[in-house]
Amino acid sequence: MIHPVILCGGSGTRLWPASRKAYPKQFARLIGDSSLYQATLRRLTGPRFTRPLVMTNEDFRFLASQQAVSTGLSDAKVVVEPALRDTGPAILVAALMVAEEDGEDALMLVAPSDHIINDAEAFLQAVDAGATAAEGGALVTFGITPDRPETGYGYLELTRKPDGDGVAIPLASFREKPDEETAERFVAAGNYLWNGGIFLFRAKDVIAAFEANAPDLMAPARAALKDGKEDLNLFRLDAESYGDCPSISFDYAVMEKASNVTTVPLDCEWSDLGAWDALWQAERPDDDGLATRGPVTAIDCRDSYLRSESGGMRLVGLGLDGVVAVAMPDAVLVADKARTQEVKELVTTLREANVTQADDYPRHHRPWGWYETLCIDDRFQVKRIMVRPGGTLSLQSHHHRSEHWIVVSGTAEVTVGEDVKLVTENQSVYIPLGTVHRMANPGKLPMYLIEVQTGSYLGEDDIVRYEDVYGRS
């Protein structure tokens, strides 16, 4: 059996504004009816695999758990990284956990949570070939057969050209993202593959590689695991110890230094969706090079991608050529398709200008559901709130605002002071300033309500929590 390890802590800023720090691309429905993370979970489920081990950070712990449960994987083990330390420490901790749970000979497959792999059978065949090499002591990486000279991916240089037999080939070197001329040379040579960032090895072999090539990670990683603790349905690594881990990628820490690295070619449709031009490609543009998603009207447009994320916002393109246009309820991106790799720098510029849309998402996800602001002014704010079945907001009060709740769908169990009652569709309740209150959904369907806040200060930090079933302070 293979232990899937899913890396689920990235922010995906190159796909801004659809992907942001508060709600990154792995959790968004960018392609199809499920998130990229959920598609990864499904791909790594079956007779070959044990329950998945999900490595994520503090901000995404509930999202990772909820989306796993909604996929039918309620036994997924979510591990919370208390600090951002890149992929090296995360994979080392995962290897230590796998070795502790199933022995040092256990196989582990490490995969990002935000990639598209459309040929599941080809992927599983490659995993089987990689397992054979890993059982012999190799550190296996997977390389995707390039179909174009792509400058947005790193490359793997193999010691020989793949001949289609699917067996692992020793790796000659890792190559960084090339310029156009170099990428064309790589593809013409035939022994270069895209670096898919997917790895397979025995726990003991990767631990030994860390000990040999990144020994300064060993002590803090072991301490973070030893002093970690179960928290609800999560496992939380010790913050102080994990914070002592140097921030370093797995490639730099281990793979580029180890001598026992081998590569399994993977010949299938794959993308890491690293920028909008990659998503345009994944959307299968028409003969004019046009791809659209959502409520979009395109007239005389070519080689472009038009996307609207809001059902109430119609995006109209006229005479566009080589353009990416993405409309969100609170932000719009219009970019030259050839420059979409620069969107990450654009987000940095927005952050420096203290633009809230740089990181905040219009829909704010919480362990009990989500809310979104419909209207806001100096002394009032109107929100739409969804509470999932069984969801419970914290018992709380506010110093600076009062609230009106109007249930528009479902039934809410509402606590106001000492009074607890059910509020159904078309009914409302008033919460005076300073009153202790709580809301829960006792039903089997999502409950929706409109909240109207009035007061001198409407910030989310005006919350005094007395009880919280999700352990938030």
Coordinates of C-alpha atoms in Angstrom, one line a residue:
M1 CA 0.0 0.0 0.0
I2 CA 1.1 3.5 -0.8
H3 CA 0.6 6.4 1.6
P4 CA -0.6 9.5 -0.4
V5 CA 0.9 12.8 1.0
I6 CA -0.9 15.8 -0.4
L7 CA 0.7 19.3 -0.2
C8 CA -2.1 21.7 0.3
G9 CA -0.7 25.0 1.7
G10 CA 0.1 27.2 -1.3
S11 CA -1.5 30.5 -2.2
G12 CA -1.5 30.4 -6.0
T13 CA -1.2 34.2 -6.5
R14 CA -0.5 33.9 -10.3
L15 CA -4.2 33.1 -10.7
W16 CA -5.4 36.3 -9.0
P17 CA -8.2 37.4 -8.6
A18 CA -9.8 33.9 -8.7
S19 CA -7.1 32.6 -6.4
R20 CA -5.9 34.6 -3.4
K21 CA -4.2 34.1 -0.1
A22 CA -7.6 33.7 1.7
Y23 CA -8.9 31.2 -0.8
P24 CA -6.2 29.7 -3.0
K25 CA -6.6 27.8 -6.3
Q26 CA -6.5 24.3 -4.8
F27 CA -9.8 24.9 -3.1
A28 CA -11.5 26.7 -6.0
R29 CA -13.7 25.2 -8.7
L30 CA -11.5 26.3 -11.6
I31 CA -12.2 23.4 -13.9
G32 CA -15.3 21.2 -13.5
D33 CA -17.6 20.8 -10.6
S34 CA -15.0 20.1 -7.9
S35 CA -11.9 21.7 -6.6
L36 CA -8.4 20.8 -7.7
Y37 CA -7.8 19.5 -4.2
Q38 CA -10.8 17.2 -4.4
A39 CA -9.8 15.9 -7.8
T40 CA -6.3 15.1 -6.3
L41 CA -8.0 13.3 -3.4
R42 CA -10.0 11.2 -5.8
R43 CA -7.0 10.4 -7.9
L44 CA -5.1 9.1 -4.9
T45 CA -8.0 6.9 -3.6
G46 CA -8.3 3.2 -4.4
P47 CA -6.8 -0.2 -3.7
R48 CA -3.3 1.0 -4.1
F49 CA -3.5 3.7 -1.4
T50 CA -4.0 4.1 2.3
R51 CA -5.9 7.1 3.7
P52 CA -4.4 10.4 2.6
L53 CA -2.1 12.6 4.7
V54 CA -2.9 16.2 4.0
M55 CA -0.2 18.8 4.8
T56 CA -1.7 22.3 5.1
N57 CA -1.4 25.5 7.1
E58 CA -3.4 27.2 9.9
D59 CA -5.5 29.2 7.5
F60 CA -6.8 26.3 5.4
R61 CA -7.2 23.6 8.1
F62 CA -11.0 23.6 8.1
L63 CA -11.3 24.0 4.3
A64 CA -9.0 20.9 3.8
S65 CA -11.0 18.8 6.2
Q66 CA -14.4 19.9 4.9
Q67 CA -13.6 19.4 1.2
A68 CA -12.1 15.9 2.1
V69 CA -15.3 15.0 3.9
S70 CA -17.5 16.2 1.0
T71 CA -15.4 14.0 -1.3
G72 CA -16.2 11.0 0.9
L73 CA -12.8 10.8 2.6
S74 CA -13.8 11.5 6.2
D75 CA -10.7 9.5 7.4
A76 CA -8.2 11.9 5.7
K77 CA -5.6 13.0 8.2
V78 CA -5.1 16.7 8.1
V79 CA -1.8 17.9 9.5
V80 CA -1.5 21.6 10.4
E81 CA 1.8 23.4 9.7
P82 CA 1.9 26.3 12.2
A83 CA 4.4 28.3 10.0
L84 CA 5.1 28.6 6.3
R85 CA 8.4 26.6 5.7
D86 CA 8.1 25.5 2.1
T87 CA 7.9 21.9 1.0
G88 CA 11.1 20.5 2.5
P89 CA 10.0 20.5 6.2
A90 CA 6.5 19.4 5.3
I91 CA 7.7 16.3 3.4
L92 CA 10.2 15.4 6.1
V93 CA 7.5 15.5 8.8
A94 CA 5.2 13.4 6.5
A95 CA 7.9 10.8 6.1
L96 CA 8.5 10.6 9.9
M97 CA 4.7 10.2 10.4
V98 CA 4.5 7.4 7.7
A99 CA 7.5 5.6 9.2
E100 CA 6.0 5.8 12.6
E101 CA 2.6 4.6 11.5
D102 CA 3.5 1.9 9.0
G103 CA 7.3 1.2 9.3
E104 CA 10.3 2.6 7.5
D105 CA 9.8 0.5 4.4
A106 CA 6.4 2.1 3.7
L107 CA 6.0 3.8 0.3
M108 CA 4.8 7.4 0.2
L109 CA 3.6 9.3 -2.9
V110 CA 3.9 13.1 -2.5
A111 CA 1.7 15.2 -4.8
P112 CA 0.7 18.9 -5.0
S113 CA -3.0 19.5 -4.5
D114 CA -3.5 22.0 -7.4
H115 CA -2.5 20.0 -10.6
I116 CA -4.7 18.7 -13.4
I117 CA -4.0 15.1 -14.6
N118 CA -6.8 14.1 -17.0
D119 CA -5.6 10.5 -17.7
A120 CA -6.0 8.7 -14.4
E121 CA -5.0 5.3 -15.8
A122 CA -1.7 6.6 -17.3
F123 CA -1.0 8.2 -14.0
L124 CA -1.6 5.0 -12.0
Q125 CA 0.6 3.0 -14.4
A126 CA 3.4 5.5 -13.8
V127 CA 2.9 5.1 -10.1
D128 CA 3.2 1.4 -10.4
A129 CA 6.5 1.8 -12.3
G130 CA 7.7 4.3 -9.7
A131 CA 6.8 1.9 -6.9
T132 CA 9.1 -0.7 -8.4
A133 CA 12.0 1.7 -8.5
A134 CA 11.3 3.1 -5.0
E135 CA 11.2 -0.4 -3.5
G136 CA 14.8 -0.7 -4.8
G137 CA 15.8 2.4 -2.9
A138 CA 15.4 5.1 -5.5
L139 CA 14.0 8.6 -4.9
V140 CA 11.5 8.8 -7.8
T141 CA 10.2 11.9 -9.4
F142 CA 7.7 12.0 -12.3
G143 CA 8.4 13.9 -15.5
I144 CA 5.7 14.9 -18.0
T145 CA 6.4 14.5 -21.7
P146 CA 6.4 18.1 -23.1
D147 CA 4.1 18.9 -26.0
R148 CA 5.5 22.4 -26.5
P149 CA 8.5 24.5 -25.5
E150 CA 7.0 25.8 -22.2
T151 CA 8.9 28.5 -20.3
G152 CA 6.7 28.4 -17.2
Y153 CA 7.9 24.9 -16.0
G154 CA 11.1 23.5 -14.7
Y155 CA 12.6 20.6 -16.5
L156 CA 14.2 17.2 -15.7
E157 CA 17.2 16.2 -17.8
L158 CA 17.3 12.4 -18.2
T159 CA 20.4 10.3 -18.9
R160 CA 18.7 9.0 -22.0
K161 CA 15.5 9.5 -24.1
P162 CA 12.4 7.7 -22.9
D163 CA 11.5 4.8 -25.2
G164 CA 7.9 4.3 -24.1
D165 CA 8.5 1.3 -21.9
G166 CA 7.4 3.3 -18.8
V167 CA 10.4 2.3 -16.7
A168 CA 12.3 4.7 -14.5
I169 CA 15.3 6.5 -16.0
P170 CA 18.2 7.9 -13.9
L171 CA 18.1 11.7 -13.6
A172 CA 21.0 13.7 -14.9
S173 CA 20.0 17.1 -13.6
F174 CA 17.2 19.5 -12.6
R175 CA 16.8 22.6 -14.8
E176 CA 15.1 25.8 -13.8
K177 CA 12.5 27.5 -15.9
P178 CA 14.2 28.3 -19.3
D179 CA 13.9 31.1 -21.8
E180 CA 12.1 30.4 -25.1
E181 CA 15.2 29.4 -27.0
T182 CA 16.4 27.0 -24.3
A183 CA 13.0 25.5 -23.9
E184 CA 12.9 24.8 -27.7
R185 CA 16.3 23.1 -27.4
F186 CA 15.1 20.9 -24.5
V187 CA 12.1 19.7 -26.4
A188 CA 14.1 19.0 -29.5
A189 CA 16.7 17.0 -27.5
G190 CA 14.0 14.5 -26.4
N191 CA 15.6 13.6 -23.0
Y192 CA 14.0 16.5 -21.1
L193 CA 10.6 16.3 -19.3
W194 CA 8.6 18.8 -17.4
N195 CA 9.1 18.6 -13.6
G196 CA 5.8 17.6 -12.3
G197 CA 6.7 18.0 -8.6
I198 CA 5.4 14.5 -7.8
F199 CA 7.6 12.1 -5.8
L200 CA 7.5 8.5 -4.7
F201 CA 9.9 6.8 -2.2
R202 CA 10.2 4.7 0.9
A203 CA 10.0 6.6 4.1
K204 CA 13.4 5.4 5.2
D205 CA 15.1 6.4 2.0
V206 CA 13.9 10.0 2.0
I207 CA 14.6 10.3 5.7
A208 CA 18.2 9.2 5.0
A209 CA 18.4 11.7 2.2
F210 CA 17.4 14.5 4.6
E211 CA 19.9 13.3 7.1
A212 CA 22.7 13.4 4.5
N213 CA 21.7 16.6 2.6
A214 CA 19.7 18.7 5.0
P215 CA 20.6 17.6 8.6
D216 CA 19.6 20.9 10.1
L217 CA 16.0 20.0 9.4
M218 CA 16.0 16.8 11.4
A219 CA 15.9 17.9 15.0
P220 CA 13.2 20.6 14.7
A221 CA 11.0 18.3 12.5
R222 CA 11.2 15.4 14.9
A223 CA 10.5 17.8 17.8
A224 CA 7.5 19.3 15.9
L225 CA 6.0 15.9 15.5
K226 CA 6.8 14.6 19.0
D227 CA 5.4 17.7 20.7
G228 CA 2.4 18.0 18.3
K229 CA -1.1 17.2 19.4
E230 CA -4.5 16.1 18.2
D231 CA -6.9 19.0 17.9
L232 CA -10.5 18.1 17.0
N233 CA -10.1 16.0 13.8
L234 CA -6.7 17.6 13.0
F235 CA -3.1 17.0 14.0
R236 CA -1.3 20.2 14.9
L237 CA 2.5 20.3 14.8
D238 CA 4.3 22.0 17.6
A239 CA 4.6 25.7 16.6
E240 CA 7.9 26.5 18.3
S241 CA 9.8 23.5 17.0
Y242 CA 8.3 23.7 13.5
G243 CA 9.2 27.4 13.4
D244 CA 12.8 26.5 13.9
C245 CA 12.9 24.6 10.6
P246 CA 14.7 26.5 7.8
S247 CA 12.4 27.4 5.0
I248 CA 13.5 25.4 2.0
S249 CA 11.9 23.5 -0.9
F250 CA 12.2 19.7 -1.2
D251 CA 14.0 20.0 -4.5
Y252 CA 16.7 22.2 -3.1
A253 CA 17.0 20.4 0.2
V254 CA 17.2 16.8 -1.1
M255 CA 16.4 16.0 -4.7
E256 CA 19.1 18.2 -6.4
K257 CA 21.8 16.8 -4.1
A258 CA 20.9 13.1 -3.8
S259 CA 22.6 10.5 -6.1
N260 CA 19.8 7.9 -6.2
V261 CA 17.2 10.0 -8.0
T262 CA 15.3 8.4 -10.9
T263 CA 12.4 9.6 -13.1
V264 CA 9.3 7.9 -14.4
P265 CA 8.0 9.5 -17.7
L266 CA 4.3 10.4 -17.5
D267 CA 2.8 10.9 -21.0
C268 CA -0.6 12.4 -20.3
E269 CA -2.4 15.8 -20.3
W270 CA -1.0 17.6 -17.2
S271 CA -0.9 21.1 -15.9
D272 CA 0.1 22.8 -12.7
L273 CA -2.2 25.8 -13.6
G274 CA 0.7 28.1 -12.7
A275 CA -0.8 31.1 -14.6
W276 CA -3.8 32.1 -16.6
D277 CA -2.4 31.0 -19.9
A278 CA -2.1 27.5 -18.5
L279 CA -5.8 27.6 -17.5
W280 CA -6.7 28.9 -20.9
Q281 CA -4.9 25.9 -22.4
A282 CA -6.7 23.5 -20.0
E283 CA -10.1 24.9 -21.0
R284 CA -9.5 23.6 -24.6
P285 CA -9.8 26.8 -26.6
D286 CA -11.8 26.7 -29.9
D287 CA -10.3 27.0 -33.4
D288 CA -10.0 30.8 -32.9
G289 CA -8.0 30.2 -29.7
L290 CA -11.0 31.5 -27.5
A291 CA -11.9 29.9 -24.2
T292 CA -14.7 31.2 -21.9
R293 CA -16.2 30.2 -18.5
G294 CA -19.2 31.7 -16.7
P295 CA -21.6 34.4 -18.0
V296 CA -19.5 35.6 -20.9
T297 CA -20.3 37.1 -24.3
A298 CA -17.4 37.2 -26.8
I299 CA -17.7 38.9 -30.1
D300 CA -14.9 38.7 -32.7
C301 CA -12.3 37.6 -30.1
R302 CA -9.3 35.4 -30.7
D303 CA -6.5 33.8 -28.7
S304 CA -8.1 35.0 -25.4
Y305 CA -9.6 33.7 -22.2
L306 CA -12.7 35.4 -20.7
R307 CA -14.0 34.3 -17.3
S308 CA -16.7 35.6 -15.0
E309 CA -16.9 34.2 -11.5
S310 CA -20.2 36.0 -10.6
G311 CA -23.6 34.8 -12.0
G312 CA -24.8 38.4 -11.7
M313 CA -21.9 39.9 -13.7
R314 CA -21.9 39.5 -17.5
L315 CA -18.4 39.9 -19.0
V316 CA -18.5 41.1 -22.6
G317 CA -15.4 41.0 -24.9
L318 CA -15.3 42.8 -28.3
G319 CA -12.5 42.4 -30.8
L320 CA -10.0 41.1 -28.2
D321 CA -6.8 39.3 -29.3
G322 CA -4.3 37.7 -26.9
V323 CA -6.2 39.0 -23.7
V324 CA -7.1 37.4 -20.4
A325 CA -10.1 39.0 -18.7
V326 CA -11.3 37.6 -15.3
A327 CA -14.2 39.3 -13.5
M328 CA -14.9 38.7 -9.8
P329 CA -17.5 40.5 -7.7
D330 CA -14.8 42.8 -6.2
A331 CA -12.0 42.8 -8.7
V332 CA -11.3 42.5 -12.5
L333 CA -8.1 41.5 -14.2
V334 CA -7.4 42.4 -17.8
A335 CA -4.0 41.3 -19.0
D336 CA -1.9 40.5 -22.0
K337 CA -2.0 36.7 -22.2
A338 CA 1.7 36.6 -22.9
R339 CA 2.4 38.3 -19.6
T340 CA 0.3 36.3 -17.2
Q341 CA 3.4 35.0 -15.3
E342 CA 3.7 38.6 -14.1
V343 CA 0.4 38.5 -12.1
K344 CA 2.3 37.4 -9.0
E345 CA 4.2 40.7 -9.1
L346 CA 1.0 42.6 -9.6
V347 CA -0.4 41.1 -6.4
T348 CA 2.8 42.3 -4.6
T349 CA 2.1 45.8 -5.9
L350 CA -1.5 45.7 -4.6
R351 CA -0.3 44.5 -1.2
E352 CA 2.2 47.4 -1.0
A353 CA -0.7 49.8 -1.7
N354 CA -2.8 48.1 1.1
V355 CA -5.5 47.0 -1.4
T356 CA -7.7 44.5 0.5
Q357 CA -8.5 42.6 -2.7
A358 CA -4.8 41.5 -2.9
D359 CA -5.4 38.7 -0.4
D360 CA -9.0 38.8 0.8
Y361 CA -11.7 36.9 -1.0
P362 CA -15.2 38.2 -1.5
R363 CA -16.6 35.0 0.1
H364 CA -15.1 34.4 3.5
H365 CA -15.0 30.7 4.4
R366 CA -15.4 29.6 8.0
P367 CA -15.6 26.1 9.6
W368 CA -19.4 26.5 9.9
G369 CA -20.0 27.8 6.3
W370 CA -19.3 31.1 4.7
Y371 CA -20.4 34.8 4.5
E372 CA -20.1 37.5 1.9
T373 CA -20.7 41.2 2.1
L374 CA -23.5 42.5 -0.2
C375 CA -23.3 46.2 0.8
I376 CA -21.3 48.3 3.3
D377 CA -21.2 51.9 4.3
D378 CA -19.9 53.9 7.3
R379 CA -22.5 52.7 9.8
F380 CA -24.1 49.6 8.3
Q381 CA -23.2 46.4 6.5
V382 CA -25.4 43.7 4.8
K383 CA -24.1 40.1 4.6
R384 CA -25.4 36.9 3.1
I385 CA -24.5 34.0 5.4
M386 CA -24.6 30.2 4.7
V387 CA -24.4 27.8 7.7
R388 CA -23.9 24.1 6.6
P389 CA -26.0 21.4 8.3
G390 CA -24.7 20.9 11.9
G391 CA -22.7 24.1 11.7
T392 CA -22.5 26.3 14.8
L393 CA -21.2 29.8 15.1
S394 CA -19.4 30.8 18.3
L395 CA -21.2 32.1 21.3
Q396 CA -20.2 35.8 21.1
S397 CA -21.0 39.4 21.6
H398 CA -20.0 42.7 20.0
H399 CA -19.0 46.0 21.6
H400 CA -19.8 48.3 18.6
R401 CA -22.7 46.9 16.6
S402 CA -26.2 45.4 16.7
E403 CA -27.5 42.8 14.2
H404 CA -30.7 41.8 12.5
W405 CA -31.0 38.3 11.1
I406 CA -33.5 37.4 8.5
V407 CA -33.7 33.7 7.6
V408 CA -34.3 33.2 3.8
S409 CA -33.9 29.5 3.5
G410 CA -33.8 26.7 6.1
T411 CA -34.1 26.9 9.9
A412 CA -31.8 28.6 12.4
E413 CA -31.4 27.8 16.1
V414 CA -30.8 31.2 17.6
T415 CA -29.5 32.1 21.0
V416 CA -30.0 35.7 22.2
G417 CA -29.1 36.1 25.9
E418 CA -30.9 33.3 27.8
D419 CA -33.5 32.8 25.0
V420 CA -33.1 29.9 22.6
K421 CA -35.6 29.5 19.7
L422 CA -36.0 28.3 16.2
V423 CA -36.2 30.9 13.4
T424 CA -37.6 29.7 10.1
E425 CA -37.8 31.1 6.6
N426 CA -39.2 34.7 6.4
Q427 CA -38.8 35.1 10.2
S428 CA -36.2 37.5 11.8
V429 CA -34.5 38.2 15.1
Y430 CA -32.8 41.3 16.6
I431 CA -29.5 41.1 18.6
P432 CA -28.9 44.3 20.6
L433 CA -25.4 45.7 21.0
G434 CA -23.5 43.8 23.7
T435 CA -25.9 40.9 23.9
V436 CA -24.4 37.3 24.0
H437 CA -25.7 35.4 21.0
R438 CA -25.2 32.3 18.8
M439 CA -26.6 30.8 15.6
A440 CA -26.7 27.1 14.5
N441 CA -28.2 25.0 11.7
P442 CA -30.0 22.0 13.2
G443 CA -31.4 20.9 9.8
K444 CA -30.1 18.6 7.1
L445 CA -29.9 21.3 4.4
P446 CA -27.8 24.5 4.2
M447 CA -29.4 27.5 6.0
Y448 CA -29.1 30.9 4.4
L449 CA -29.8 34.3 6.1
I450 CA -29.3 38.0 5.5
E451 CA -27.5 39.8 8.3
V452 CA -27.9 43.6 8.7
Q453 CA -25.3 45.2 11.0
T454 CA -25.5 48.7 12.3
G455 CA -23.1 50.5 14.6
S456 CA -20.0 52.7 14.9
Y457 CA -17.5 49.9 14.0
L458 CA -18.2 46.9 11.7
G459 CA -14.8 45.1 11.6
E460 CA -14.6 41.3 12.1
D461 CA -12.3 41.8 15.1
D462 CA -15.2 43.2 17.1
I463 CA -16.0 39.7 18.4
V464 CA -15.8 38.5 22.0
R465 CA -15.9 34.7 21.9
Y466 CA -17.2 32.8 25.0
E467 CA -17.5 29.3 23.5
D468 CA -16.5 27.8 20.1
V469 CA -16.9 24.2 19.0
Y470 CA -14.1 24.6 16.5
G471 CA -11.5 25.6 19.1
R472 CA -10.9 29.2 17.8
S473 CA -9.7 31.6 20.4

